[in-house]
């Protein structure tokens, strides 16, 4: 039975349709849909209809969102940033629960209804950050779907006890196991990856590994990772985040790695940073490798940048990959919608009957204009209920 009728919207292919929603899901999509008089109606006014956006990689537990500006005076090395953050969090009393909730609501206001968040697990904090983000996940259940990745930000082997904490994190409801630079941080890649894949296999959980290592070093680690994906048959359940190495190896090596990634259905996550070599979206598409998008940190001790607006991230992916044609900008949009949902395993996604009714209305002629101009969100619907209008969350949602 229809609960809401969204009238007069345009699909990304240009078709003018109505959308009937029932029990939080899309019931029908088509022209001139009818519903009984008592059914709630929303006037779409011919606006462009997008599916709820997807943030494929952020760190909700680290953000300083809605607190005073963090003055960044951190050293240049990866280990400087890791050590600085651990010390800052211990000294500042940073509350991961309230800040993660504030940032998640900012995402929702901008039309994002699914988030994959890595969450630090280390021997100083234990599972404290994970418990905080899980509290946010529960508080916002029904509004935003949050996946958590138990992430050994300080390394897996260097601090004894970390593997046991990851084991506990997976047992306590983390959705995904994270990893980090097996050569550059752990300095024993075979052992590091054996421990990591052993934990994923034990719990039957997917993997999402931060791989910042450049060039041939990163390519070496990537091959070791793919060996284990193959051995454990984890096809379709592994993501490599950043994979900067794929922007820094010769064409023959790149071709071989992309073929292996495609054959093992391992997806890549990019933030499309202007300052690092990155996997090229065009080459990934041609090779059949899924590439999707995310911010990484947003306004934390690592970076002052980032935004809860996933159309802005899609624009960065477009800029970084020199996408100009409307159909190509559609690829960048896919990185923050369908491709991200597939890679992260968010179910019931899209604009077809049966999908969860997560819908965004924008004033744009098509997807390319929405991305290139980062148009404001006019209406956001999550799980069949209106949650934001004209860039403001409803009071009942923000409370
Ligand atoms: Zn990250």
Coordinates of C-alpha atoms and ligand atoms in Angstrom, one line a residue:
X1 CA 0.0 0.0 0.0
X2 CA 1.4 3.4 -1.0
X3 CA 2.6 5.7 1.8
X4 CA 3.9 8.6 -0.3
X5 CA 3.7 9.7 -3.9
X6 CA 6.6 11.9 -5.2
X7 CA 5.1 13.6 -8.3
X8 CA 6.8 15.0 -11.3
X9 CA 10.5 14.2 -11.1
X10 CA 13.0 13.5 -13.8
X11 CA 15.2 10.4 -13.8
X12 CA 18.9 10.7 -14.8
X13 CA 17.9 9.4 -18.3
X14 CA 15.5 12.3 -18.7
X15 CA 12.3 10.4 -18.3
X16 CA 9.5 12.3 -16.5
X17 CA 8.0 10.1 -13.8
X18 CA 6.3 9.8 -10.4
X19 CA 7.6 7.6 -7.6
X20 CA 5.3 5.7 -5.3
X21 CA 6.9 4.7 -1.9
X22 CA 5.6 1.9 0.3
X23 CA 7.0 0.9 3.7
X24 CA 10.3 2.8 3.1
X25 CA 10.9 1.3 -0.3
X26 CA 10.3 2.3 -3.9
X27 CA 7.1 0.6 -4.9
X28 CA 6.6 1.9 -8.5
X29 CA 8.3 4.3 -10.9
X30 CA 6.5 5.6 -13.9
X31 CA 4.4 8.3 -15.5
X32 CA 1.0 9.4 -14.0
X33 CA 0.9 7.1 -11.0
X34 CA -2.2 7.1 -9.0
X35 CA -2.7 6.8 -5.2
X36 CA -5.7 7.1 -2.9
X37 CA -6.5 10.7 -1.7
X38 CA -5.2 10.1 1.9
X39 CA -1.6 9.3 0.7
X40 CA 1.0 12.0 1.4
X41 CA 2.3 13.8 -1.7
X42 CA 5.5 15.6 -2.4
X43 CA 5.7 17.9 -5.5
X44 CA 8.8 17.2 -7.4
X45 CA 8.4 20.3 -9.7
X46 CA 10.3 18.6 -12.5
X47 CA 13.5 18.4 -10.5
X48 CA 16.3 15.8 -11.1
X49 CA 15.9 12.7 -9.0
X50 CA 19.2 11.0 -7.8
X51 CA 19.6 8.0 -5.5
X52 CA 20.9 8.7 -2.0
X53 CA 24.6 9.4 -2.2
X54 CA 27.3 7.0 -0.9
X55 CA 30.4 8.0 1.1
X56 CA 32.8 5.1 0.4
X57 CA 35.6 5.9 2.8
X58 CA 35.7 8.4 5.7
X59 CA 36.8 8.4 9.3
X60 CA 33.9 9.5 11.4
X61 CA 35.8 8.9 14.6
X62 CA 38.6 11.3 13.8
X63 CA 36.6 14.4 12.8
X64 CA 36.6 17.7 14.7
X65 CA 33.3 18.6 12.9
X66 CA 31.3 21.3 14.9
X67 CA 34.3 22.1 17.2
X68 CA 36.8 24.9 17.0
X69 CA 39.4 24.9 14.2
X70 CA 42.3 22.5 14.7
X71 CA 45.5 24.3 14.1
X72 CA 47.6 21.8 12.1
X73 CA 51.4 21.9 12.9
X74 CA 52.0 18.2 12.2
X75 CA 55.2 16.8 10.6
X76 CA 55.3 15.6 7.1
X77 CA 55.6 11.8 7.5
X78 CA 52.8 9.3 7.8
X79 CA 54.1 8.2 11.2
X80 CA 54.1 11.9 12.3
X81 CA 50.4 12.1 11.6
X82 CA 49.7 8.7 13.3
X83 CA 51.6 9.6 16.4
X84 CA 50.3 13.1 16.6
X85 CA 46.7 12.0 16.4
X86 CA 47.1 9.4 19.1
X87 CA 48.7 12.0 21.4
X88 CA 46.1 14.7 20.6
X89 CA 43.1 12.4 21.2
X90 CA 44.5 11.3 24.6
X91 CA 45.2 14.9 25.6
X92 CA 42.1 16.7 24.2
X93 CA 39.4 14.3 25.4
X94 CA 38.0 14.2 21.8
X95 CA 34.5 12.8 21.9
X96 CA 34.2 10.5 18.9
X97 CA 30.5 9.8 19.6
X98 CA 29.2 13.4 19.4
X99 CA 31.5 14.5 16.5
X100 CA 30.8 11.4 14.4
X101 CA 27.0 12.0 14.9
X102 CA 27.4 15.7 13.9
X103 CA 29.3 14.8 10.7
X104 CA 26.9 11.9 9.8
X105 CA 24.0 14.3 10.1
X106 CA 25.8 16.8 7.9
X107 CA 26.2 14.0 5.3
X108 CA 22.5 13.3 5.5
X109 CA 21.6 16.9 5.0
X110 CA 23.6 16.8 1.7
X111 CA 21.8 13.7 0.5
X112 CA 24.2 10.9 1.7
X113 CA 22.4 7.9 3.1
X114 CA 25.1 5.3 3.2
X115 CA 28.6 5.7 4.8
X116 CA 31.6 3.4 5.1
X117 CA 33.6 4.6 8.1
X118 CA 37.0 3.3 9.1
X119 CA 37.4 3.5 12.9
X120 CA 40.7 3.4 14.7
X121 CA 41.5 0.4 16.8
X122 CA 44.7 0.6 18.7
X123 CA 46.3 -0.5 22.0
X124 CA 45.9 3.0 23.5
X125 CA 42.2 3.5 22.8
X126 CA 41.2 -0.1 22.6
X127 CA 37.7 -0.3 21.1
X128 CA 36.6 3.1 22.5
X129 CA 36.3 4.8 19.1
X130 CA 34.5 1.9 17.6
X131 CA 32.0 1.9 20.5
X132 CA 31.4 5.6 19.9
X133 CA 30.8 5.2 16.2
X134 CA 28.5 2.2 16.9
X135 CA 26.5 4.5 19.2
X136 CA 26.1 6.9 16.3
X137 CA 25.2 4.0 14.0
X138 CA 22.4 3.0 16.4
X139 CA 21.2 6.6 17.1
X140 CA 20.8 7.2 13.3
X141 CA 19.5 3.8 12.3
X142 CA 16.8 4.2 9.7
X143 CA 18.2 7.5 8.6
X144 CA 21.8 6.6 7.5
X145 CA 23.3 3.2 7.1
X146 CA 26.8 3.3 8.6
X147 CA 29.3 0.4 7.9
X148 CA 32.3 0.3 10.3
X149 CA 35.8 -0.9 9.4
X150 CA 38.0 -1.9 12.3
X151 CA 41.1 -0.1 11.3
X152 CA 44.6 -0.6 12.8
X153 CA 45.8 3.0 12.2
X154 CA 48.9 2.5 14.2
X155 CA 49.9 -0.7 12.4
X156 CA 49.1 -4.4 13.1
X157 CA 52.4 -5.9 14.1
X158 CA 54.3 -3.1 15.7
X159 CA 52.1 -2.8 18.8
X160 CA 51.5 -6.2 20.3
X161 CA 47.8 -6.7 21.2
X162 CA 46.4 -5.0 18.1
X163 CA 45.4 -8.3 16.4
X164 CA 43.5 -9.4 19.5
X165 CA 41.7 -6.1 19.6
X166 CA 40.7 -6.4 15.9
X167 CA 39.5 -9.9 16.7
X168 CA 37.3 -8.5 19.4
X169 CA 36.2 -5.6 17.2
X170 CA 34.9 -8.0 14.6
X171 CA 33.2 -10.1 17.3
X172 CA 31.5 -6.9 18.6
X173 CA 29.9 -5.9 15.3
X174 CA 32.5 -4.2 13.1
X175 CA 31.3 -4.9 9.6
X176 CA 34.7 -4.9 7.8
X177 CA 38.3 -5.5 8.7
X178 CA 40.8 -2.8 7.8
X179 CA 44.5 -2.9 7.1
X180 CA 47.4 -0.6 6.5
X181 CA 50.6 -0.5 4.4
X182 CA 52.1 -4.0 5.2
X183 CA 55.6 -2.9 4.1
X184 CA 55.9 0.8 5.1
X185 CA 54.2 0.5 8.5
X186 CA 54.5 -3.2 9.5
X187 CA 57.8 -3.8 7.7
X188 CA 57.0 -7.5 7.4
X189 CA 54.4 -7.7 4.6
X190 CA 53.9 -11.5 4.4
X191 CA 53.4 -11.9 8.2
X192 CA 51.2 -8.7 8.4
X193 CA 48.9 -9.9 5.6
X194 CA 48.8 -13.5 6.9
X195 CA 47.5 -12.2 10.3
X196 CA 45.1 -9.8 8.6
X197 CA 43.6 -12.3 6.2
X198 CA 43.5 -14.9 8.9
X199 CA 41.3 -12.6 11.0
X200 CA 39.0 -11.8 8.0
X201 CA 38.7 -15.5 7.2
X202 CA 37.9 -16.5 10.9
X203 CA 35.1 -14.0 11.1
X204 CA 33.9 -14.2 7.4
X205 CA 34.2 -10.5 7.1
X206 CA 35.2 -8.4 4.1
X207 CA 38.5 -6.4 4.0
X208 CA 39.3 -2.8 3.1
X209 CA 43.1 -2.1 3.1
X210 CA 44.7 1.4 3.1
X211 CA 47.6 1.1 0.7
X212 CA 49.5 4.4 0.5
X213 CA 52.8 2.7 -0.5
X214 CA 54.0 4.3 -3.8
X215 CA 55.2 2.7 -7.1
X216 CA 56.9 -0.6 -7.1
X217 CA 56.7 -1.0 -3.3
X218 CA 53.0 -0.6 -3.3
X219 CA 52.7 -2.9 -6.4
X220 CA 54.7 -5.6 -4.5
X221 CA 52.3 -5.3 -1.5
X222 CA 49.3 -5.4 -3.9
X223 CA 50.5 -8.6 -5.5
X224 CA 50.8 -10.2 -2.0
X225 CA 47.3 -9.0 -1.1
X226 CA 45.9 -10.5 -4.4
X227 CA 47.6 -13.8 -3.8
X228 CA 45.7 -14.1 -0.5
X229 CA 42.4 -12.9 -2.0
X230 CA 42.8 -15.7 -4.5
X231 CA 43.9 -18.4 -2.0
X232 CA 40.9 -17.6 0.3
X233 CA 38.5 -17.0 -2.6
X234 CA 37.5 -13.6 -1.3
X235 CA 36.3 -12.4 -4.7
X236 CA 34.1 -9.3 -4.5
X237 CA 34.8 -8.8 -0.8
X238 CA 38.0 -6.8 -0.8
X239 CA 38.7 -3.1 -1.3
X240 CA 42.1 -1.4 -1.7
X241 CA 41.8 2.2 -0.6
X242 CA 44.0 4.8 -2.3
X243 CA 46.3 2.3 -4.2
X244 CA 48.6 5.3 -5.1
X245 CA 51.0 2.7 -6.6
X246 CA 48.7 2.2 -9.6
X247 CA 49.4 5.8 -10.6
X248 CA 53.1 5.3 -10.4
X249 CA 54.1 2.0 -12.1
X250 CA 55.0 1.4 -15.7
X251 CA 52.3 0.5 -18.2
X252 CA 53.1 -3.2 -18.4
X253 CA 53.0 -3.6 -14.6
X254 CA 49.8 -1.5 -14.4
X255 CA 48.1 -3.7 -17.0
X256 CA 49.0 -6.9 -15.1
X257 CA 47.7 -5.6 -11.8
X258 CA 44.5 -4.2 -13.3
X259 CA 43.8 -7.6 -14.9
X260 CA 44.4 -9.4 -11.6
X261 CA 42.1 -6.9 -9.8
X262 CA 39.4 -7.4 -12.4
X263 CA 39.6 -11.2 -12.3
X264 CA 39.4 -11.2 -8.5
X265 CA 36.7 -8.5 -8.4
X266 CA 38.8 -6.4 -6.0
X267 CA 37.5 -2.8 -6.0
X268 CA 39.6 0.4 -5.6
X269 CA 38.7 3.5 -3.5
X270 CA 40.0 6.9 -4.5
X271 CA 39.8 10.3 -3.0
X272 CA 41.2 11.8 -6.2
X273 CA 43.8 13.9 -4.4
X274 CA 45.5 16.5 -6.6
X275 CA 48.8 15.9 -4.7
X276 CA 49.4 12.1 -5.3
X277 CA 49.5 9.8 -8.3
X278 CA 46.2 7.9 -8.4
X279 CA 44.6 5.0 -10.3
X280 CA 43.1 6.4 -13.5
X281 CA 39.3 6.0 -13.7
X282 CA 39.3 5.5 -17.4
X283 CA 41.9 2.7 -17.3
X284 CA 40.0 1.0 -14.4
X285 CA 36.7 1.1 -16.3
X286 CA 38.4 -0.3 -19.5
X287 CA 39.9 -3.1 -17.4
X288 CA 36.6 -3.9 -15.7
X289 CA 37.9 -2.7 -12.2
X290 CA 35.4 -1.0 -9.9
X291 CA 36.7 2.4 -8.7
X292 CA 34.6 4.4 -6.3
X293 CA 35.0 7.5 -4.2
X294 CA 35.2 8.9 -0.7
X295 CA 36.7 11.8 1.3
X296 CA 39.0 10.0 3.7
X297 CA 39.3 12.3 6.7
X298 CA 37.1 15.4 7.0
X299 CA 38.5 18.3 9.1
X300 CA 40.6 16.2 11.4
X301 CA 44.2 16.2 12.6
X302 CA 45.3 14.7 9.3
X303 CA 43.6 17.1 7.0
X304 CA 41.8 20.4 7.2
X305 CA 39.9 19.6 4.0
X306 CA 37.0 17.3 3.1
X307 CA 33.3 17.9 2.9
X308 CA 30.1 15.9 3.6
X309 CA 29.0 16.9 0.1
X310 CA 29.6 13.8 -2.1
X311 CA 28.8 15.8 -5.3
X312 CA 31.8 17.8 -4.4
X313 CA 33.9 14.6 -4.2
X314 CA 32.5 13.5 -7.5
X315 CA 33.6 16.8 -9.0
X316 CA 37.1 16.2 -7.7
X317 CA 37.2 12.8 -9.3
X318 CA 36.1 14.4 -12.5
X319 CA 38.8 17.1 -12.3
X320 CA 41.5 14.7 -11.4
X321 CA 40.6 12.4 -14.3
X322 CA 40.1 15.2 -16.8
X323 CA 36.4 14.2 -17.4
X324 CA 34.6 16.8 -19.5
X325 CA 31.9 15.1 -21.5
X326 CA 28.5 14.7 -19.8
X327 CA 28.7 10.9 -20.1
X328 CA 32.2 10.8 -18.5
X329 CA 31.0 13.0 -15.6
X330 CA 28.4 10.4 -15.2
X331 CA 31.2 7.9 -14.4
X332 CA 32.3 10.3 -11.6
X333 CA 28.8 10.3 -10.3
X334 CA 28.7 6.5 -10.3
X335 CA 31.8 6.6 -8.0
X336 CA 29.7 8.2 -5.3
X337 CA 26.5 6.2 -6.0
X338 CA 26.1 2.9 -7.7
X339 CA 29.7 1.8 -7.9
X340 CA 30.3 2.7 -4.2
X341 CA 27.1 0.8 -3.1
X342 CA 28.3 -2.3 -5.0
X343 CA 31.9 -2.2 -3.8
X344 CA 30.8 -1.7 -0.1
X345 CA 28.0 -4.2 -0.3
X346 CA 25.2 -1.7 0.5
X347 CA 22.0 -3.7 -0.4
X348 CA 18.8 -2.5 -2.0
X349 CA 20.3 0.5 -3.6
X350 CA 19.1 2.5 -6.6
X351 CA 16.0 4.0 -8.2
X352 CA 14.2 0.9 -9.1
X353 CA 11.2 -0.8 -7.4
X354 CA 12.3 -2.7 -4.2
X355 CA 15.2 -0.4 -3.5
X356 CA 15.3 1.5 -0.2
X357 CA 13.6 4.8 -0.8
X358 CA 16.7 7.0 -0.4
X359 CA 16.1 9.9 -2.8
X360 CA 17.6 13.3 -3.5
X361 CA 16.1 16.1 -5.6
X362 CA 18.3 18.7 -7.2
X363 CA 17.7 21.6 -9.7
X364 CA 19.9 20.4 -12.5
X365 CA 19.4 19.5 -16.1
X366 CA 21.2 16.2 -15.6
X367 CA 23.9 14.4 -13.6
X368 CA 26.8 16.2 -15.2
X369 CA 25.4 19.6 -14.2
X370 CA 24.7 18.3 -10.7
X371 CA 28.3 17.2 -10.3
X372 CA 30.1 20.0 -12.1
X373 CA 28.1 22.8 -10.3
X374 CA 27.6 21.0 -7.0
X375 CA 24.0 22.1 -7.0
X376 CA 22.2 22.4 -3.6
X377 CA 20.0 19.6 -2.4
X378 CA 16.3 20.7 -2.5
X379 CA 14.8 17.6 -0.9
X380 CA 16.3 14.5 0.8
X381 CA 14.2 11.4 1.5
X382 CA 15.7 8.6 3.6
X383 CA 13.9 5.3 4.0
X384 CA 10.7 6.8 2.5
X385 CA 10.6 9.8 4.9
X386 CA 11.6 13.4 4.2
X387 CA 14.6 14.3 6.3
X388 CA 15.9 17.6 4.7
X389 CA 14.5 20.5 2.7
X390 CA 16.4 23.2 1.0
X391 CA 19.7 22.4 2.8
X392 CA 18.2 22.1 6.3
X393 CA 17.5 19.0 8.2
X394 CA 14.0 18.7 9.7
X395 CA 14.0 19.6 13.4
X396 CA 12.8 16.1 14.2
X397 CA 15.9 14.6 12.5
X398 CA 18.5 17.1 13.8
X399 CA 17.3 16.8 17.5
Ligands
LIG1 ZN1 41.4 6.5 5.3

